[in-house]
Amino acid sequence: MDEKKLSFEEAYAQLMDLVKKMESGGLPLADSVAAYEQGIKLKAYCEQLLKEAELKIETLKVGA
C-alpha cells in the first residue's frame, strides 16, 4: 500500500482499523508485527499531513 496517495481521512481510518485488530488479540504474532509496522507508517503520514495543514493555516493567518 502506498500511503502517500491516501487522504488524511483514509489513512486515519486504516490506522484505527489496525489498532482495533491488534487490540482484539486475535492476530498471530507475525501479523501483529506487520500491522504495527504499517501503523507506524500511517501515523507518521497522518502527522505529516496535519503539520502541512497547520503551516497553511499559519501562513493564511499571517497573510490576512
PDB file of N, CA and C in Angstrom:
ATOM      1  N   MET A   1       0.839  -1.188   0.000  1.00  0.00           N
ATOM      2  CA  MET A   1       0.000   0.000   0.000  1.00  0.00           C
ATOM      3  C   MET A   1       0.877   1.242   0.000  1.00  0.00           C
ATOM      4  N   ASP A   2       0.500   2.210  -0.788  1.00  0.00           N
ATOM      5  CA  ASP A   2       1.230   3.470  -0.847  1.00  0.00           C
ATOM      6  C   ASP A   2       0.424   4.520  -0.101  1.00  0.00           C
ATOM      7  N   GLU A   3       0.787   4.737   1.162  1.00  0.00           N
ATOM      8  CA  GLU A   3       0.013   5.687   1.963  1.00  0.00           C
ATOM      9  C   GLU A   3       0.111   7.115   1.448  1.00  0.00           C
ATOM     10  N   LYS A   4       1.080   7.391   0.601  1.00  0.00           N
ATOM     11  CA  LYS A   4       1.241   8.749   0.074  1.00  0.00           C
ATOM     12  C   LYS A   4       0.087   9.161  -0.833  1.00  0.00           C
ATOM     13  N   LYS A   5      -0.726   8.216  -1.272  1.00  0.00           N
ATOM     14  CA  LYS A   5      -1.854   8.533  -2.137  1.00  0.00           C
ATOM     15  C   LYS A   5      -3.169   8.631  -1.359  1.00  0.00           C
ATOM     16  N   LEU A   6      -3.102   8.396  -0.054  1.00  0.00           N
ATOM     17  CA  LEU A   6      -4.304   8.414   0.770  1.00  0.00           C
ATOM     18  C   LEU A   6      -4.589   9.817   1.283  1.00  0.00           C
ATOM     19  N   SER A   7      -5.860  10.101   1.450  1.00  0.00           N
ATOM     20  CA  SER A   7      -6.224  11.335   2.135  1.00  0.00           C
ATOM     21  C   SER A   7      -5.978  11.116   3.622  1.00  0.00           C
ATOM     22  N   PHE A   8      -6.009  12.190   4.387  1.00  0.00           N
ATOM     23  CA  PHE A   8      -5.850  12.054   5.831  1.00  0.00           C
ATOM     24  C   PHE A   8      -6.919  11.135   6.397  1.00  0.00           C
ATOM     25  N   GLU A   9      -8.142  11.334   5.956  1.00  0.00           N
ATOM     26  CA  GLU A   9      -9.260  10.548   6.483  1.00  0.00           C
ATOM     27  C   GLU A   9      -9.101   9.056   6.186  1.00  0.00           C
ATOM     28  N   GLU A  10      -8.637   8.742   4.980  1.00  0.00           N
ATOM     29  CA  GLU A  10      -8.423   7.341   4.612  1.00  0.00           C
ATOM     30  C   GLU A  10      -7.297   6.710   5.438  1.00  0.00           C
ATOM     31  N   ALA A  11      -6.194   7.442   5.574  1.00  0.00           N
ATOM     32  CA  ALA A  11      -5.060   6.934   6.342  1.00  0.00           C
ATOM     33  C   ALA A  11      -5.439   6.746   7.804  1.00  0.00           C
ATOM     34  N   TYR A  12      -6.177   7.709   8.354  1.00  0.00           N
ATOM     35  CA  TYR A  12      -6.592   7.629   9.755  1.00  0.00           C
ATOM     36  C   TYR A  12      -7.541   6.448   9.967  1.00  0.00           C
ATOM     37  N   ALA A  13      -8.451   6.228   9.036  1.00  0.00           N
ATOM     38  CA  ALA A  13      -9.385   5.102   9.145  1.00  0.00           C
ATOM     39  C   ALA A  13      -8.627   3.773   9.105  1.00  0.00           C
ATOM     40  N   GLN A  14      -7.640   3.676   8.229  1.00  0.00           N
ATOM     41  CA  GLN A  14      -6.835   2.451   8.165  1.00  0.00           C
ATOM     42  C   GLN A  14      -6.054   2.247   9.459  1.00  0.00           C
ATOM     43  N   LEU A  15      -5.525   3.339   9.998  1.00  0.00           N
ATOM     44  CA  LEU A  15      -4.796   3.257  11.255  1.00  0.00           C
ATOM     45  C   LEU A  15      -5.703   2.770  12.378  1.00  0.00           C
ATOM     46  N   MET A  16      -6.893   3.313  12.468  1.00  0.00           N
ATOM     47  CA  MET A  16      -7.834   2.906  13.511  1.00  0.00           C
ATOM     48  C   MET A  16      -8.251   1.441  13.345  1.00  0.00           C
ATOM     49  N   ASP A  17      -8.382   1.000  12.095  1.00  0.00           N
ATOM     50  CA  ASP A  17      -8.725  -0.397  11.833  1.00  0.00           C
ATOM     51  C   ASP A  17      -7.607  -1.324  12.315  1.00  0.00           C
ATOM     52  N   LEU A  18      -6.361  -0.934  12.042  1.00  0.00           N
ATOM     53  CA  LEU A  18      -5.225  -1.725  12.508  1.00  0.00           C
ATOM     54  C   LEU A  18      -5.188  -1.797  14.035  1.00  0.00           C
ATOM     55  N   VAL A  19      -5.451  -0.675  14.671  1.00  0.00           N
ATOM     56  CA  VAL A  19      -5.442  -0.636  16.141  1.00  0.00           C
ATOM     57  C   VAL A  19      -6.503  -1.585  16.695  1.00  0.00           C
ATOM     58  N   LYS A  20      -7.701  -1.553  16.118  1.00  0.00           N
ATOM     59  CA  LYS A  20      -8.776  -2.435  16.584  1.00  0.00           C
ATOM     60  C   LYS A  20      -8.389  -3.901  16.434  1.00  0.00           C
ATOM     61  N   LYS A  21      -7.799  -4.238  15.290  1.00  0.00           N
ATOM     62  CA  LYS A  21      -7.388  -5.620  15.051  1.00  0.00           C
ATOM     63  C   LYS A  21      -6.322  -6.061  16.053  1.00  0.00           C
ATOM     64  N   MET A  22      -5.370  -5.176  16.328  1.00  0.00           N
ATOM     65  CA  MET A  22      -4.308  -5.535  17.256  1.00  0.00           C
ATOM     66  C   MET A  22      -4.846  -5.623  18.685  1.00  0.00           C
ATOM     67  N   GLU A  23      -5.747  -4.735  19.050  1.00  0.00           N
ATOM     68  CA  GLU A  23      -6.310  -4.756  20.398  1.00  0.00           C
ATOM     69  C   GLU A  23      -7.197  -5.973  20.637  1.00  0.00           C
ATOM     70  N   SER A  24      -7.742  -6.533  19.582  1.00  0.00           N
ATOM     71  CA  SER A  24      -8.611  -7.697  19.736  1.00  0.00           C
ATOM     72  C   SER A  24      -7.844  -8.922  20.202  1.00  0.00           C
ATOM     73  N   GLY A  25      -6.543  -8.934  19.930  1.00  0.00           N
ATOM     74  CA  GLY A  25      -5.712 -10.054  20.347  1.00  0.00           C
ATOM     75  C   GLY A  25      -5.842 -11.273  19.462  1.00  0.00           C
ATOM     76  N   GLY A  26      -6.560 -11.166  18.374  1.00  0.00           N
ATOM     77  CA  GLY A  26      -6.794 -12.307  17.508  1.00  0.00           C
ATOM     78  C   GLY A  26      -5.773 -12.510  16.404  1.00  0.00           C
ATOM     79  N   LEU A  27      -4.833 -11.586  16.271  1.00  0.00           N
ATOM     80  CA  LEU A  27      -3.839 -11.709  15.200  1.00  0.00           C
ATOM     81  C   LEU A  27      -2.667 -12.570  15.645  1.00  0.00           C
ATOM     82  N   PRO A  28      -2.167 -13.401  14.743  1.00  0.00           N
ATOM     83  CA  PRO A  28      -0.928 -14.122  15.046  1.00  0.00           C
ATOM     84  C   PRO A  28       0.222 -13.120  15.212  1.00  0.00           C
ATOM     85  N   LEU A  29       1.279 -13.537  15.865  1.00  0.00           N
ATOM     86  CA  LEU A  29       2.397 -12.643  16.165  1.00  0.00           C
ATOM     87  C   LEU A  29       2.945 -11.966  14.914  1.00  0.00           C
ATOM     88  N   ALA A  30       3.191 -12.726  13.858  1.00  0.00           N
ATOM     89  CA  ALA A  30       3.764 -12.143  12.633  1.00  0.00           C
ATOM     90  C   ALA A  30       2.833 -11.083  12.047  1.00  0.00           C
ATOM     91  N   ASP A  31       1.533 -11.341  12.075  1.00  0.00           N
ATOM     92  CA  ASP A  31       0.567 -10.366  11.567  1.00  0.00           C
ATOM     93  C   ASP A  31       0.512  -9.129  12.463  1.00  0.00           C
ATOM     94  N   SER A  32       0.660  -9.337  13.764  1.00  0.00           N
ATOM     95  CA  SER A  32       0.670  -8.209  14.697  1.00  0.00           C
ATOM     96  C   SER A  32       1.870  -7.301  14.445  1.00  0.00           C
ATOM     97  N   VAL A  33       3.016  -7.915  14.198  1.00  0.00           N
ATOM     98  CA  VAL A  33       4.229  -7.135  13.918  1.00  0.00           C
ATOM     99  C   VAL A  33       4.058  -6.368  12.609  1.00  0.00           C
ATOM    100  N   ALA A  34       3.524  -7.011  11.589  1.00  0.00           N
ATOM    101  CA  ALA A  34       3.301  -6.342  10.301  1.00  0.00           C
ATOM    102  C   ALA A  34       2.294  -5.199  10.461  1.00  0.00           C
ATOM    103  N   ALA A  35       1.249  -5.430  11.242  1.00  0.00           N
ATOM    104  CA  ALA A  35       0.246  -4.384  11.479  1.00  0.00           C
ATOM    105  C   ALA A  35       0.868  -3.215  12.231  1.00  0.00           C
ATOM    106  N   TYR A  36       1.732  -3.513  13.201  1.00  0.00           N
ATOM    107  CA  TYR A  36       2.408  -2.458  13.958  1.00  0.00           C
ATOM    108  C   TYR A  36       3.289  -1.618  13.041  1.00  0.00           C
ATOM    109  N   GLU A  37       4.046  -2.292  12.168  1.00  0.00           N
ATOM    110  CA  GLU A  37       4.914  -1.574  11.224  1.00  0.00           C
ATOM    111  C   GLU A  37       4.094  -0.675  10.306  1.00  0.00           C
ATOM    112  N   GLN A  38       2.981  -1.198   9.800  1.00  0.00           N
ATOM    113  CA  GLN A  38       2.121  -0.395   8.926  1.00  0.00           C
ATOM    114  C   GLN A  38       1.513   0.755   9.706  1.00  0.00           C
ATOM    115  N   GLY A  39       1.146   0.501  10.948  1.00  0.00           N
ATOM    116  CA  GLY A  39       0.579   1.549  11.799  1.00  0.00           C
ATOM    117  C   GLY A  39       1.550   2.686  12.034  1.00  0.00           C
ATOM    118  N   ILE A  40       2.812   2.361  12.227  1.00  0.00           N
ATOM    119  CA  ILE A  40       3.844   3.394  12.414  1.00  0.00           C
ATOM    120  C   ILE A  40       3.933   4.282  11.174  1.00  0.00           C
ATOM    121  N   LYS A  41       3.898   3.657   9.997  1.00  0.00           N
ATOM    122  CA  LYS A  41       3.956   4.424   8.746  1.00  0.00           C
ATOM    123  C   LYS A  41       2.730   5.319   8.600  1.00  0.00           C
ATOM    124  N   LEU A  42       1.558   4.765   8.886  1.00  0.00           N
ATOM    125  CA  LEU A  42       0.324   5.558   8.765  1.00  0.00           C
ATOM    126  C   LEU A  42       0.303   6.702   9.766  1.00  0.00           C
ATOM    127  N   LYS A  43       0.766   6.461  10.975  1.00  0.00           N
ATOM    128  CA  LYS A  43       0.819   7.505  11.999  1.00  0.00           C
ATOM    129  C   LYS A  43       1.721   8.653  11.542  1.00  0.00           C
ATOM    130  N   ALA A  44       2.899   8.307  11.040  1.00  0.00           N
ATOM    131  CA  ALA A  44       3.832   9.328  10.566  1.00  0.00           C
ATOM    132  C   ALA A  44       3.227  10.121   9.407  1.00  0.00           C
ATOM    133  N   TYR A  45       2.552   9.426   8.509  1.00  0.00           N
ATOM    134  CA  TYR A  45       1.927  10.094   7.363  1.00  0.00           C
ATOM    135  C   TYR A  45       0.825  11.050   7.828  1.00  0.00           C
ATOM    136  N   CYS A  46      -0.005  10.607   8.762  1.00  0.00           N
ATOM    137  CA  CYS A  46      -1.063  11.472   9.292  1.00  0.00           C
ATOM    138  C   CYS A  46      -0.472  12.699   9.975  1.00  0.00           C
ATOM    139  N   GLU A  47       0.583  12.494  10.744  1.00  0.00           N
ATOM    140  CA  GLU A  47       1.237  13.623  11.410  1.00  0.00           C
ATOM    141  C   GLU A  47       1.803  14.606  10.392  1.00  0.00           C
ATOM    142  N   GLN A  48       2.374  14.092   9.318  1.00  0.00           N
ATOM    143  CA  GLN A  48       2.912  14.957   8.262  1.00  0.00           C
ATOM    144  C   GLN A  48       1.800  15.801   7.638  1.00  0.00           C
ATOM    145  N   LEU A  49       0.677  15.167   7.329  1.00  0.00           N
ATOM    146  CA  LEU A  49      -0.437  15.904   6.735  1.00  0.00           C
ATOM    147  C   LEU A  49      -0.976  16.964   7.687  1.00  0.00           C
ATOM    148  N   LEU A  50      -1.039  16.652   8.968  1.00  0.00           N
ATOM    149  CA  LEU A  50      -1.506  17.632   9.951  1.00  0.00           C
ATOM    150  C   LEU A  50      -0.550  18.810  10.064  1.00  0.00           C
ATOM    151  N   LYS A  51       0.763  18.537  10.042  1.00  0.00           N
ATOM    152  CA  LYS A  51       1.745  19.622  10.090  1.00  0.00           C
ATOM    153  C   LYS A  51       1.619  20.524   8.870  1.00  0.00           C
ATOM    154  N   GLU A  52       1.424  19.906   7.700  1.00  0.00           N
ATOM    155  CA  GLU A  52       1.267  20.702   6.476  1.00  0.00           C
ATOM    156  C   GLU A  52       0.028  21.581   6.557  1.00  0.00           C
ATOM    157  N   ALA A  53      -1.053  21.034   7.079  1.00  0.00           N
ATOM    158  CA  ALA A  53      -2.286  21.817   7.223  1.00  0.00           C
ATOM    159  C   ALA A  53      -2.080  22.956   8.214  1.00  0.00           C
ATOM    160  N   GLU A  54      -1.377  22.671   9.297  1.00  0.00           N
ATOM    161  CA  GLU A  54      -1.105  23.702  10.304  1.00  0.00           C
ATOM    162  C   GLU A  54      -0.272  24.834   9.718  1.00  0.00           C
ATOM    163  N   LEU A  55       0.730  24.485   8.910  1.00  0.00           N
ATOM    164  CA  LEU A  55       1.559  25.506   8.272  1.00  0.00           C
ATOM    165  C   LEU A  55       0.742  26.371   7.313  1.00  0.00           C
ATOM    166  N   LYS A  56      -0.152  25.757   6.573  1.00  0.00           N
ATOM    167  CA  LYS A  56      -1.011  26.511   5.660  1.00  0.00           C
ATOM    168  C   LYS A  56      -1.886  27.488   6.433  1.00  0.00           C
ATOM    169  N   ILE A  57      -2.429  27.030   7.536  1.00  0.00           N
ATOM    170  CA  ILE A  57      -3.285  27.892   8.355  1.00  0.00           C
ATOM    171  C   ILE A  57      -2.495  29.061   8.917  1.00  0.00           C
ATOM    172  N   GLU A  58      -1.305  28.790   9.415  1.00  0.00           N
ATOM    173  CA  GLU A  58      -0.446  29.845   9.949  1.00  0.00           C
ATOM    174  C   GLU A  58      -0.074  30.853   8.848  1.00  0.00           C
ATOM    175  N   THR A  59       0.193  30.351   7.660  1.00  0.00           N
ATOM    176  CA  THR A  59       0.519  31.240   6.540  1.00  0.00           C
ATOM    177  C   THR A  59      -0.667  32.130   6.197  1.00  0.00           C
ATOM    178  N   LEU A  60      -1.854  31.541   6.208  1.00  0.00           N
ATOM    179  CA  LEU A  60      -3.042  32.333   5.925  1.00  0.00           C
ATOM    180  C   LEU A  60      -3.293  33.382   6.999  1.00  0.00           C
ATOM    181  N   LYS A  61      -3.043  33.036   8.246  1.00  0.00           N
ATOM    182  CA  LYS A  61      -3.226  33.989   9.342  1.00  0.00           C
ATOM    183  C   LYS A  61      -2.284  35.180   9.189  1.00  0.00           C
ATOM    184  N   VAL A  62      -1.029  34.880   8.860  1.00  0.00           N
ATOM    185  CA  VAL A  62      -0.031  35.941   8.715  1.00  0.00           C
ATOM    186  C   VAL A  62      -0.367  36.832   7.524  1.00  0.00           C
ATOM    187  N   GLY A  63      -0.860  36.238   6.463  1.00  0.00           N
ATOM    188  CA  GLY A  63      -1.188  36.992   5.258  1.00  0.00           C
ATOM    189  C   GLY A  63      -2.491  37.769   5.347  1.00  0.00           C
ATOM    190  N   ALA A  64      -3.295  37.498   6.345  1.00  0.00           N
ATOM    191  CA  ALA A  64      -4.604  38.162   6.460  1.00  0.00           C
ATOM    192  C   ALA A  64      -4.501  39.531   7.048  1.00  0.00           C
TER     193      ALA A  64
END
